[in-house]
Amino acid sequence: MLLRRLGEALANQNWFVVIIEVLVVVIGIFIGLQVDDWNATRKDRIDERAFLQQLHTDILFASDLSSRVRTRRLERLQIVMDASDVLYRRGHSDSLTEEECIALSSSNFFNINAPGLPSLDELIATGRLEIIRDAELRRALIGLQQTRATLSAMIAIQSGASTFTHLPSIYPDLIQLTPYFDEELEEIRARATCDLPGMRGDQRFLNQWSANADGYDAYIRDGLAPWTSQFDKVHELIDEALGLHH
């Protein structure tokens, strides 16, 4: 109908009608495009909300899987440094605490469960990360992926390196372990007994301890600590976006 009227107006050289009909077509196309844009934007907002809710669920699950060991590993770095001070007579103490002895025995433990976030993996795989309007959150999510990859690579390299060893297995006369069930934590742990004079007098032990301590420091400072910081930041930003308070 519109094309017929436009054709008749052109044939009759009725330019006013031609202009009106053209404007109707242009305005119709413009409105159609605007409606499409509005629908696409509305869908993005719905998808963004659903994604953030699922991501929050993934974050909580990942936190539950990793928080216990993660906290233990992070806290152990200071204990490792304190144990070194005792071994090399750099501090005021001339005896090892039980925690310091345990730190000596587990200084090659670089393992940590660093779960991925399935909803984030899916969003990146489909190329839809831009539906997240918060630029800071987008950057934080990308940073989380990067720090997790770095941590995973570091764990794989250091766990397989012969440079770092389980000291009680190599020096059983200097460190003895006894398993027990910790009722509070509901897990099996180990009690450690350390021969401090023997350790101080064994240069091979001190050399290996130095390597282990250096490796543990790198594992925390360059791997676990950055990932933990980024993980916590993402959690905080998601809570803000969803208006949640824990």
Coordinates of N, CA and C in Angstrom, one line a residue:
M1 N 0.8 -1.2 0.0 CA 0.0 0.0 0.0 C 0.9 1.3 0.0
L2 N 1.9 1.3 0.8 CA 2.8 2.4 0.9 C 3.5 2.6 -0.4
L3 N 4.0 1.5 -0.9 CA 4.8 1.7 -2.2 C 3.9 2.1 -3.3
R4 N 2.6 1.6 -3.3 CA 1.7 2.1 -4.4 C 1.4 3.6 -4.3
R5 N 1.2 4.1 -3.1 CA 0.9 5.5 -2.9 C 2.2 6.3 -3.3
L6 N 3.3 5.8 -2.9 CA 4.6 6.5 -3.3 C 4.8 6.5 -4.8
G7 N 4.4 5.4 -5.5 CA 4.5 5.4 -6.9 C 3.6 6.3 -7.6
E8 N 2.4 6.4 -7.1 CA 1.4 7.3 -7.7 C 1.8 8.8 -7.5
A9 N 2.4 9.1 -6.3 CA 2.8 10.4 -6.0 C 3.9 10.8 -6.9
L10 N 4.9 9.9 -7.2 CA 6.0 10.2 -8.1 C 5.5 10.4 -9.5
A11 N 4.5 9.6 -9.9 CA 4.0 9.7 -11.3 C 3.3 11.0 -11.4
N12 N 2.6 11.5 -10.4 CA 1.9 12.7 -10.5 C 2.7 13.9 -10.1
Q13 N 4.0 13.6 -9.7 CA 4.9 14.7 -9.3 C 4.4 15.5 -8.1
N14 N 3.7 14.7 -7.2 CA 3.2 15.3 -6.0 C 4.3 15.2 -4.9
W15 N 5.2 16.1 -4.9 CA 6.4 16.0 -4.1 C 6.1 16.1 -2.6
F16 N 5.0 16.8 -2.3 CA 4.7 16.9 -0.8 C 4.4 15.5 -0.3
V17 N 3.5 14.7 -1.1 CA 3.2 13.4 -0.7 C 4.4 12.5 -0.7
V18 N 5.3 12.7 -1.7 CA 6.5 11.9 -1.7 C 7.3 12.1 -0.5
I19 N 7.5 13.3 -0.1 CA 8.3 13.6 1.1 C 7.6 13.0 2.3
I20 N 6.3 13.1 2.5 CA 5.6 12.5 3.6 C 5.8 11.0 3.7
E21 N 5.6 10.4 2.5 CA 5.7 8.9 2.5 C 7.2 8.4 2.8
V22 N 8.2 9.2 2.3 CA 9.6 8.8 2.6 C 9.8 9.0 4.1
L23 N 9.3 10.1 4.7 CA 9.5 10.3 6.1 C 8.9 9.2 6.9
V24 N 7.7 8.7 6.5 CA 7.0 7.6 7.2 C 7.9 6.4 7.2
V25 N 8.5 6.1 6.0 CA 9.4 4.9 5.9 C 10.6 5.1 6.8
V26 N 11.2 6.3 6.7 CA 12.4 6.5 7.5 C 12.1 6.4 9.0
I27 N 11.1 7.1 9.4 CA 10.7 7.1 10.9 C 10.3 5.7 11.3
G28 N 9.7 4.9 10.4 CA 9.3 3.5 10.8 C 10.5 2.7 11.0
I29 N 11.5 2.8 10.1 CA 12.8 2.1 10.2 C 13.5 2.5 11.5
F30 N 13.5 3.8 11.8 CA 14.2 4.3 13.0 C 13.6 3.7 14.2
I31 N 12.2 3.8 14.3 CA 11.5 3.3 15.5 C 11.8 1.8 15.6
G32 N 11.8 1.1 14.5 CA 12.0 -0.4 14.5 C 13.4 -0.7 15.1
L33 N 14.4 0.1 14.6 CA 15.8 -0.1 15.2 C 15.8 0.2 16.6
Q34 N 15.2 1.3 17.0 CA 15.2 1.7 18.5 C 14.5 0.6 19.3
V35 N 13.4 0.0 18.8 CA 12.8 -1.1 19.6 C 13.7 -2.3 19.7
D36 N 14.4 -2.6 18.6 CA 15.3 -3.7 18.6 C 16.4 -3.5 19.6
D37 N 17.0 -2.2 19.6 CA 18.0 -1.9 20.6 C 17.5 -2.0 22.0
W38 N 16.3 -1.5 22.2 CA 15.7 -1.5 23.6 C 15.5 -2.9 24.0
N39 N 15.0 -3.8 23.1 CA 14.8 -5.2 23.5 C 16.2 -5.9 23.8
A40 N 17.2 -5.6 23.0 CA 18.5 -6.1 23.2 C 19.1 -5.7 24.5
T41 N 18.9 -4.4 24.8 CA 19.4 -3.8 26.1 C 18.7 -4.5 27.3
R42 N 17.4 -4.6 27.1 CA 16.6 -5.2 28.2 C 17.0 -6.6 28.4
K43 N 17.3 -7.4 27.4 CA 17.7 -8.7 27.5 C 19.1 -8.8 28.2
D44 N 20.0 -7.9 27.8 CA 21.3 -7.8 28.4 C 21.2 -7.6 29.9
R45 N 20.3 -6.7 30.3 CA 20.1 -6.4 31.7 C 19.6 -7.6 32.5
I46 N 18.6 -8.3 31.9 CA 18.1 -9.5 32.5 C 19.2 -10.6 32.6
D47 N 20.0 -10.8 31.5 CA 21.1 -11.7 31.5 C 22.2 -11.4 32.5
E48 N 22.4 -10.0 32.6 CA 23.5 -9.6 33.6 C 23.1 -9.9 35.0
R49 N 21.8 -9.7 35.3 CA 21.4 -10.0 36.7 C 21.5 -11.5 37.0
A50 N 21.0 -12.3 36.0 CA 21.0 -13.7 36.2 C 22.5 -14.2 36.3
F51 N 23.4 -13.6 35.5 CA 24.8 -14.0 35.5 C 25.4 -13.7 36.9
L52 N 25.1 -12.5 37.4 CA 25.7 -12.1 38.7 C 25.2 -13.0 39.8
Q53 N 23.9 -13.3 39.7 CA 23.4 -14.2 40.8 C 24.1 -15.6 40.7
Q54 N 24.3 -16.1 39.5 CA 24.9 -17.4 39.4 C 26.4 -17.3 39.8
L55 N 27.0 -16.2 39.4 CA 28.4 -16.0 39.7 C 28.6 -15.9 41.2
H56 N 27.6 -15.3 41.9 CA 27.7 -15.2 43.4 C 27.6 -16.6 44.0
T57 N 26.7 -17.5 43.4 CA 26.6 -18.8 43.9 C 28.0 -19.6 43.7
D58 N 28.6 -19.4 42.5 CA 29.9 -20.0 42.2 C 31.0 -19.5 43.2
I59 N 30.9 -18.2 43.5 CA 31.9 -17.7 44.4 C 31.8 -18.3 45.8
L60 N 30.6 -18.4 46.3 CA 30.4 -19.0 47.6 C 30.9 -20.4 47.7
F61 N 30.5 -21.2 46.6 CA 31.0 -22.6 46.5 C 32.5 -22.7 46.5
A62 N 33.1 -21.9 45.7 CA 34.6 -21.9 45.5 C 35.2 -21.5 46.9
S63 N 34.6 -20.5 47.6 CA 35.2 -20.1 48.9 C 35.1 -21.3 49.9
D64 N 33.9 -22.0 49.9 CA 33.8 -23.1 50.8 C 34.8 -24.2 50.5
L65 N 35.1 -24.4 49.3 CA 36.1 -25.4 48.9 C 37.5 -25.1 49.3
S66 N 37.8 -23.8 49.3 CA 39.3 -23.4 49.4 C 39.6 -22.7 50.7
S67 N 38.6 -22.1 51.4 CA 39.0 -21.2 52.5 C 39.8 -21.8 53.6
R68 N 39.4 -23.0 54.0 CA 40.1 -23.6 55.1 C 41.6 -23.8 54.9
V69 N 42.0 -24.4 53.8 CA 43.4 -24.6 53.5 C 44.1 -23.3 53.1
R70 N 43.3 -22.5 52.4 CA 43.9 -21.2 51.9 C 44.3 -20.3 53.1
T71 N 43.5 -20.2 54.1 CA 43.8 -19.5 55.3 C 45.1 -20.1 56.0
R72 N 45.1 -21.4 56.1 CA 46.2 -22.1 56.7 C 47.5 -21.8 56.0
R73 N 47.5 -21.9 54.6 CA 48.7 -21.6 53.8 C 49.2 -20.2 54.0
L74 N 48.3 -19.3 54.0 CA 48.7 -17.8 54.1 C 49.3 -17.5 55.4
E75 N 48.7 -18.0 56.5 CA 49.2 -17.8 57.8 C 50.5 -18.5 58.0
R76 N 50.8 -19.5 57.3 CA 52.0 -20.3 57.5 C 53.3 -19.5 57.1
L77 N 53.1 -18.6 56.1 CA 54.3 -17.9 55.7 C 55.0 -17.2 56.8
Q78 N 54.3 -16.5 57.7 CA 54.9 -15.8 58.8 C 55.6 -16.8 59.7
I79 N 54.9 -18.0 59.9 CA 55.5 -19.0 60.8 C 56.8 -19.6 60.2
V80 N 56.8 -19.7 58.9 CA 58.0 -20.1 58.2 C 59.2 -19.2 58.4
M81 N 58.9 -17.9 58.4 CA 59.9 -16.9 58.6 C 60.3 -16.9 60.1
D82 N 59.4 -17.1 61.0 CA 59.7 -17.2 62.4 C 60.6 -18.4 62.7
A83 N 60.3 -19.5 62.0 CA 61.1 -20.7 62.2 C 62.5 -20.5 61.7
S84 N 62.7 -19.8 60.6 CA 64.0 -19.5 60.0 C 64.8 -18.6 61.0
D85 N 64.1 -17.7 61.7 CA 64.8 -16.8 62.6 C 65.4 -17.7 63.8
V86 N 64.6 -18.7 64.2 CA 65.0 -19.5 65.3 C 66.2 -20.4 64.8
L87 N 66.1 -21.0 63.7 CA 67.1 -21.9 63.1 C 68.5 -21.1 63.0
Y88 N 68.4 -19.9 62.5 CA 69.6 -19.2 62.3 C 70.0 -18.2 63.4
R89 N 69.3 -18.3 64.5 CA 69.5 -17.5 65.7 C 69.4 -16.0 65.4
R90 N 68.4 -15.7 64.7 CA 68.2 -14.2 64.4 C 67.2 -13.6 65.3
G91 N 66.5 -14.4 66.1 CA 65.5 -13.8 66.9 C 65.8 -13.9 68.4
H92 N 64.8 -13.7 69.2 CA 65.0 -13.7 70.7 C 64.7 -15.2 71.2
S93 N 64.0 -16.0 70.4 CA 63.7 -17.3 70.9 C 64.8 -18.3 70.5
D94 N 65.0 -19.2 71.4 CA 66.0 -20.3 71.2 C 65.3 -21.7 71.1
S95 N 64.0 -21.7 70.9 CA 63.3 -23.0 70.8 C 62.2 -22.8 69.7
L96 N 61.9 -23.9 69.1 CA 60.8 -23.9 68.1 C 59.5 -24.2 68.7
T97 N 58.4 -23.4 68.4 CA 57.1 -23.8 68.8 C 56.6 -24.9 68.0
E98 N 55.5 -25.5 68.4 CA 54.9 -26.6 67.7 C 54.5 -26.2 66.3
E99 N 53.9 -25.0 66.2 CA 53.5 -24.5 64.8 C 54.7 -24.3 63.9
E100 N 55.8 -23.8 64.5 CA 57.1 -23.6 63.7 C 57.6 -25.0 63.3
C101 N 57.5 -26.0 64.1 CA 58.0 -27.3 63.8 C 57.1 -27.9 62.7
I102 N 55.8 -27.7 62.7 CA 54.9 -28.1 61.7 C 55.2 -27.4 60.4
A103 N 55.5 -26.1 60.5 CA 55.9 -25.3 59.3 C 57.1 -25.9 58.6
L104 N 58.1 -26.3 59.4 CA 59.3 -26.9 58.9 C 59.0 -28.2 58.1
S105 N 58.1 -29.0 58.7 CA 57.7 -30.3 58.1 C 56.9 -30.2 56.9
S106 N 56.2 -29.1 56.7 CA 55.2 -28.9 55.6 C 55.6 -27.8 54.7
S107 N 56.9 -27.4 54.7 CA 57.3 -26.2 53.9 C 57.3 -26.5 52.4
N108 N 57.1 -27.7 52.0 CA 57.0 -28.0 50.5 C 55.5 -28.3 50.1
F109 N 54.6 -27.9 51.0 CA 53.2 -28.1 50.6 C 52.7 -26.9 49.9
F110 N 52.6 -27.0 48.5 CA 52.2 -25.9 47.7 C 50.8 -26.1 47.1
N111 N 50.1 -27.1 47.6 CA 48.8 -27.4 47.1 C 47.7 -26.5 47.6
I112 N 46.8 -26.2 46.8 CA 45.6 -25.4 47.2 C 44.5 -25.7 46.2
N113 N 43.3 -25.8 46.7 CA 42.1 -26.0 45.7 C 41.7 -24.6 45.3
A114 N 42.0 -24.3 44.0 CA 41.6 -23.0 43.5 C 40.5 -23.2 42.4
P115 N 39.3 -23.4 42.8 CA 38.2 -23.7 41.9 C 38.0 -22.6 40.9
G116 N 37.6 -23.0 39.7 CA 37.1 -22.0 38.7 C 35.7 -21.6 38.9
L117 N 35.2 -20.7 38.1 CA 33.9 -20.2 38.2 C 33.2 -20.5 36.9
P118 N 32.4 -21.6 36.9 CA 31.8 -22.0 35.6 C 31.0 -20.9 34.9
S119 N 30.2 -20.1 35.7 CA 29.4 -19.1 35.0 C 30.3 -18.1 34.3
L120 N 31.5 -17.7 34.9 CA 32.4 -16.8 34.3 C 33.1 -17.4 33.0
D121 N 33.4 -18.7 33.1 CA 34.0 -19.4 32.0 C 33.0 -19.4 30.8
E122 N 31.8 -19.6 31.1 CA 30.7 -19.7 30.1 C 30.6 -18.3 29.4
L123 N 30.5 -17.2 30.3 CA 30.4 -15.9 29.7 C 31.5 -15.5 28.8
I124 N 32.7 -15.8 29.2 CA 33.9 -15.5 28.4 C 33.9 -16.3 27.1
A125 N 33.5 -17.6 27.2 CA 33.5 -18.4 26.0 C 32.5 -18.0 25.0
T126 N 31.4 -17.4 25.4 CA 30.4 -16.9 24.5 C 30.6 -15.5 24.1
G127 N 31.7 -14.8 24.6 CA 32.0 -13.5 24.2 C 31.0 -12.4 24.7
R128 N 30.4 -12.7 25.9 CA 29.4 -11.8 26.4 C 29.8 -11.0 27.7
L129 N 31.1 -11.0 27.9 CA 31.5 -10.3 29.2 C 31.1 -8.9 29.2
E130 N 30.9 -8.2 28.1 CA 30.5 -6.8 28.0 C 29.1 -6.5 28.6
I131 N 28.3 -7.6 28.8 CA 27.0 -7.3 29.4 C 27.1 -6.8 30.8
I132 N 28.3 -7.0 31.4 CA 28.5 -6.5 32.8 C 28.8 -5.0 32.6
R133 N 28.0 -4.1 33.1 CA 28.2 -2.7 33.0 C 29.3 -2.1 33.9
D134 N 29.5 -2.7 35.0 CA 30.5 -2.3 35.9 C 31.9 -2.6 35.4
A135 N 32.6 -1.6 34.9 CA 33.9 -1.8 34.3 C 34.9 -2.3 35.4
E136 N 34.8 -1.9 36.6 CA 35.7 -2.4 37.7 C 35.5 -3.8 37.9
L137 N 34.3 -4.3 37.9 CA 34.0 -5.7 38.1 C 34.5 -6.5 36.9
R138 N 34.3 -6.0 35.7 CA 34.9 -6.7 34.5 C 36.4 -6.9 34.6
R139 N 37.1 -5.8 35.0 CA 38.5 -5.9 35.1 C 38.9 -6.9 36.2
A140 N 38.1 -6.9 37.3 CA 38.4 -7.8 38.5 C 38.2 -9.2 38.1
L141 N 37.2 -9.5 37.2 CA 37.0 -10.9 36.8 C 38.1 -11.4 35.9
I142 N 38.6 -10.5 35.0 CA 39.7 -10.8 34.1 C 40.9 -11.1 35.0
G143 N 41.1 -10.2 36.0 CA 42.3 -10.3 36.9 C 42.2 -11.7 37.7
L144 N 41.0 -12.1 38.0 CA 40.8 -13.3 38.8 C 41.3 -14.5 37.9
Q145 N 40.9 -14.5 36.6 CA 41.3 -15.5 35.7 C 42.8 -15.6 35.6
Q146 N 43.4 -14.4 35.5 CA 44.8 -14.4 35.3 C 45.6 -14.9 36.5
T147 N 45.2 -14.4 37.7 CA 45.9 -14.8 38.9 C 45.7 -16.3 39.2
R148 N 44.5 -16.8 38.9 CA 44.3 -18.3 39.0 C 45.2 -19.1 38.1
A149 N 45.3 -18.6 36.9 CA 46.2 -19.3 35.9 C 47.6 -19.3 36.4
T150 N 48.1 -18.1 37.0 CA 49.4 -18.0 37.5 C 49.6 -19.0 38.7
L151 N 48.6 -19.0 39.6 CA 48.7 -19.9 40.8 C 48.8 -21.3 40.3
S152 N 48.0 -21.7 39.4 CA 47.9 -23.1 39.0 C 49.3 -23.5 38.3
A153 N 49.8 -22.6 37.5 CA 51.1 -22.9 36.9 C 52.2 -23.0 37.9
M154 N 52.2 -22.1 38.9 CA 53.2 -22.1 40.0 C 53.1 -23.4 40.8
I155 N 51.9 -23.8 41.1 CA 51.7 -25.1 41.9 C 52.3 -26.3 41.1
A156 N 52.0 -26.3 39.8 CA 52.4 -27.4 39.0 C 53.9 -27.5 38.9
I157 N 54.5 -26.3 38.7 CA 56.0 -26.3 38.6 C 56.7 -26.6 39.9
Q158 N 56.3 -26.0 41.0 CA 57.0 -26.1 42.3 C 56.7 -27.5 42.9
S159 N 55.5 -28.0 42.7 CA 55.2 -29.4 43.2 C 56.0 -30.4 42.5
G160 N 56.4 -30.2 41.3 CA 57.1 -31.2 40.5 C 58.6 -31.0 40.5
A161 N 59.0 -29.9 41.2 CA 60.5 -29.6 41.2 C 61.2 -30.4 42.3
S162 N 62.4 -30.9 41.9 CA 63.2 -31.6 42.9 C 63.9 -30.7 43.9
T163 N 63.8 -29.4 43.6 CA 64.4 -28.4 44.5 C 63.8 -28.4 45.9
F164 N 62.5 -28.7 45.9 CA 61.7 -28.6 47.2 C 61.3 -30.0 47.6
T165 N 61.7 -30.3 48.9 CA 61.5 -31.7 49.3 C 60.7 -31.7 50.7
H166 N 60.2 -32.9 51.0 CA 59.5 -33.1 52.2 C 60.6 -33.5 53.3
L167 N 60.9 -32.5 54.1 CA 62.0 -32.6 55.0 C 61.9 -33.8 56.0
P168 N 60.7 -34.2 56.5 CA 60.7 -35.3 57.4 C 61.0 -36.6 56.7
S169 N 60.8 -36.7 55.4 CA 61.1 -37.9 54.7 C 62.6 -38.0 54.4
I170 N 63.3 -36.9 54.3 CA 64.7 -36.9 54.0 C 65.5 -36.9 55.3
Y171 N 65.0 -36.2 56.3 CA 65.7 -36.1 57.6 C 64.8 -36.6 58.7
P172 N 64.5 -37.9 58.8 CA 63.6 -38.5 59.8 C 64.2 -38.4 61.2
D173 N 65.5 -38.3 61.3 CA 66.1 -38.2 62.6 C 66.0 -36.8 63.2
L174 N 65.6 -35.8 62.3 CA 65.5 -34.4 62.8 C 64.1 -34.0 62.9
I175 N 63.1 -34.6 62.2 CA 61.7 -34.3 62.3 C 60.9 -35.6 62.3
Q176 N 60.2 -35.8 63.4 CA 59.3 -36.9 63.5 C 57.8 -36.5 63.5
L177 N 57.0 -37.2 62.7 CA 55.6 -36.9 62.6 C 54.7 -38.0 63.2
T178 N 53.6 -37.5 63.9 CA 52.7 -38.5 64.4 C 51.3 -38.0 64.1
P179 N 50.5 -38.8 63.4 CA 49.1 -38.4 63.0 C 48.2 -38.4 64.2
Y180 N 47.2 -37.6 64.1 CA 46.1 -37.6 65.1 C 44.9 -36.9 64.5
F181 N 43.7 -37.2 65.1 CA 42.5 -36.7 64.6 C 42.1 -35.4 65.4
D182 N 42.0 -34.3 64.7 CA 41.7 -33.0 65.3 C 40.2 -32.9 65.4
E183 N 39.6 -33.0 66.6 CA 38.1 -33.1 66.7 C 37.5 -31.7 66.4
E184 N 38.2 -30.6 66.6 CA 37.7 -29.3 66.3 C 37.6 -29.1 64.8
L185 N 38.6 -29.4 64.1 CA 38.7 -29.2 62.7 C 38.1 -30.4 61.9
E186 N 37.9 -31.5 62.7 CA 37.3 -32.8 62.1 C 38.2 -33.2 60.9
E187 N 39.5 -33.4 61.1 CA 40.4 -33.8 60.1 C 41.6 -34.4 60.8
I188 N 42.3 -35.3 60.0 CA 43.5 -35.9 60.5 C 44.7 -34.9 60.2
R189 N 45.4 -34.6 61.3 CA 46.6 -33.7 61.2 C 47.8 -34.4 61.7
A190 N 48.9 -33.7 61.7 CA 50.2 -34.3 62.2 C 50.8 -33.5 63.3
R191 N 51.3 -34.2 64.3 CA 52.1 -33.5 65.3 C 53.5 -33.7 64.9
A192 N 54.3 -32.6 65.1 CA 55.7 -32.7 64.7 C 56.6 -32.5 65.9
T193 N 57.7 -33.3 65.9 CA 58.8 -33.1 66.9 C 60.1 -32.8 66.2
C194 N 60.7 -31.7 66.6 CA 61.9 -31.2 65.9 C 63.1 -31.3 66.8
D195 N 64.2 -31.7 66.2 CA 65.5 -31.7 66.9 C 66.3 -30.4 66.5
L196 N 66.1 -29.3 67.2 CA 66.7 -28.1 66.9 C 68.2 -28.1 66.9
P197 N 68.9 -28.6 67.9 CA 70.3 -28.6 67.8 C 70.8 -29.4 66.6
G198 N 70.2 -30.6 66.4 CA 70.6 -31.4 65.2 C 70.4 -30.6 63.9
M199 N 69.3 -29.9 63.8 CA 69.1 -29.1 62.6 C 70.1 -28.0 62.4
R200 N 70.4 -27.4 63.4 CA 71.4 -26.3 63.4 C 72.8 -26.8 63.0
G201 N 73.1 -28.1 63.4 CA 74.4 -28.7 63.1 C 74.5 -29.4 61.8
D202 N 73.4 -29.4 61.0 CA 73.4 -30.2 59.8 C 73.2 -29.2 58.6
Q203 N 74.3 -28.9 57.9 CA 74.3 -27.9 56.9 C 73.5 -28.4 55.7
R204 N 73.4 -29.7 55.4 CA 72.6 -30.1 54.3 C 71.1 -29.8 54.6
F205 N 70.7 -30.1 55.8 CA 69.4 -29.7 56.2 C 69.1 -28.3 56.1
L206 N 70.0 -27.4 56.6 CA 69.8 -26.0 56.5 C 69.7 -25.5 55.0
N207 N 70.5 -26.1 54.2 CA 70.5 -25.7 52.8 C 69.1 -26.1 52.1
Q208 N 68.6 -27.3 52.5 CA 67.4 -27.7 51.9 C 66.2 -26.9 52.5
W209 N 66.3 -26.6 53.8 CA 65.3 -25.7 54.4 C 65.3 -24.3 53.8
S210 N 66.5 -23.8 53.5 CA 66.5 -22.5 52.8 C 65.8 -22.5 51.5
A211 N 66.0 -23.6 50.7 CA 65.3 -23.7 49.4 C 63.8 -23.8 49.6
N212 N 63.4 -24.6 50.6 CA 62.0 -24.8 50.8 C 61.3 -23.5 51.2
A213 N 62.0 -22.8 52.1 CA 61.5 -21.5 52.6 C 61.3 -20.5 51.5
D214 N 62.3 -20.4 50.6 CA 62.3 -19.5 49.5 C 61.1 -19.9 48.5
G215 N 61.0 -21.2 48.3 CA 59.9 -21.7 47.4 C 58.5 -21.4 48.0
Y216 N 58.4 -21.5 49.3 CA 57.1 -21.2 50.0 C 56.8 -19.8 49.9
D217 N 57.8 -18.9 50.1 CA 57.6 -17.5 50.0 C 57.1 -17.1 48.6
A218 N 57.7 -17.7 47.6 CA 57.3 -17.3 46.2 C 55.9 -17.8 46.0
Y219 N 55.6 -19.0 46.5 CA 54.3 -19.6 46.3 C 53.2 -18.7 46.9
I220 N 53.4 -18.1 48.0 CA 52.5 -17.2 48.7 C 52.4 -15.9 48.0
R221 N 53.6 -15.2 47.9 CA 53.6 -13.8 47.4 C 53.3 -13.7 45.9
D222 N 53.7 -14.7 45.1 CA 53.5 -14.5 43.7 C 52.3 -15.4 43.2
G223 N 51.8 -16.2 44.0 CA 50.7 -17.1 43.6 C 49.4 -17.0 44.4
L224 N 49.5 -17.5 45.6 CA 48.3 -17.6 46.5 C 47.8 -16.3 46.9
A225 N 48.6 -15.4 47.4 CA 48.2 -14.1 47.9 C 47.5 -13.3 46.8
P226 N 48.1 -13.1 45.6 CA 47.4 -12.3 44.6 C 46.1 -12.9 44.2
W227 N 46.0 -14.3 44.1 CA 44.7 -14.9 43.7 C 43.7 -14.7 44.8
T228 N 44.1 -14.8 46.1 CA 43.2 -14.6 47.2 C 42.7 -13.2 47.2
S229 N 43.5 -12.2 47.0 CA 43.2 -10.8 47.0 C 42.2 -10.5 45.9
Q230 N 42.4 -11.1 44.7 CA 41.5 -10.9 43.6 C 40.2 -11.6 43.8
F231 N 40.2 -12.8 44.4 CA 39.0 -13.5 44.7 C 38.1 -12.7 45.6
D232 N 38.7 -12.2 46.7 CA 37.9 -11.4 47.7 C 37.4 -10.1 47.0
K233 N 38.2 -9.5 46.2 CA 37.7 -8.3 45.5 C 36.5 -8.6 44.6
V234 N 36.6 -9.6 43.8 CA 35.4 -10.0 43.0 C 34.2 -10.3 43.8
H235 N 34.4 -11.0 44.9 CA 33.2 -11.3 45.8 C 32.6 -10.0 46.3
E236 N 33.4 -9.1 46.7 CA 33.0 -7.8 47.3 C 32.2 -7.0 46.2
L237 N 32.7 -7.0 45.0 CA 32.1 -6.2 43.9 C 30.8 -6.8 43.5
I238 N 30.7 -8.2 43.5 CA 29.4 -8.8 43.2 C 28.4 -8.6 44.2
D239 N 28.8 -8.6 45.5 CA 27.9 -8.3 46.6 C 27.3 -6.9 46.4
E240 N 28.2 -5.9 46.0 CA 27.7 -4.6 45.8 C 26.7 -4.5 44.7
A241 N 27.0 -5.2 43.6 CA 26.2 -5.1 42.4 C 24.8 -5.7 42.7
L242 N 24.8 -6.7 43.6 CA 23.5 -7.4 43.9 C 22.8 -6.8 45.2
G243 N 23.5 -5.9 45.8 CA 23.0 -5.3 47.0 C 23.0 -6.3 48.2
L244 N 24.0 -7.1 48.3 CA 24.0 -8.1 49.3 C 25.0 -7.7 50.4
H245 N 24.7 -8.2 51.6 CA 25.5 -7.9 52.8 C 25.7 -9.2 53.6
H246 N 26.9 -9.7 53.7 CA 27.2 -10.9 54.5 C 27.5 -10.6 55.9

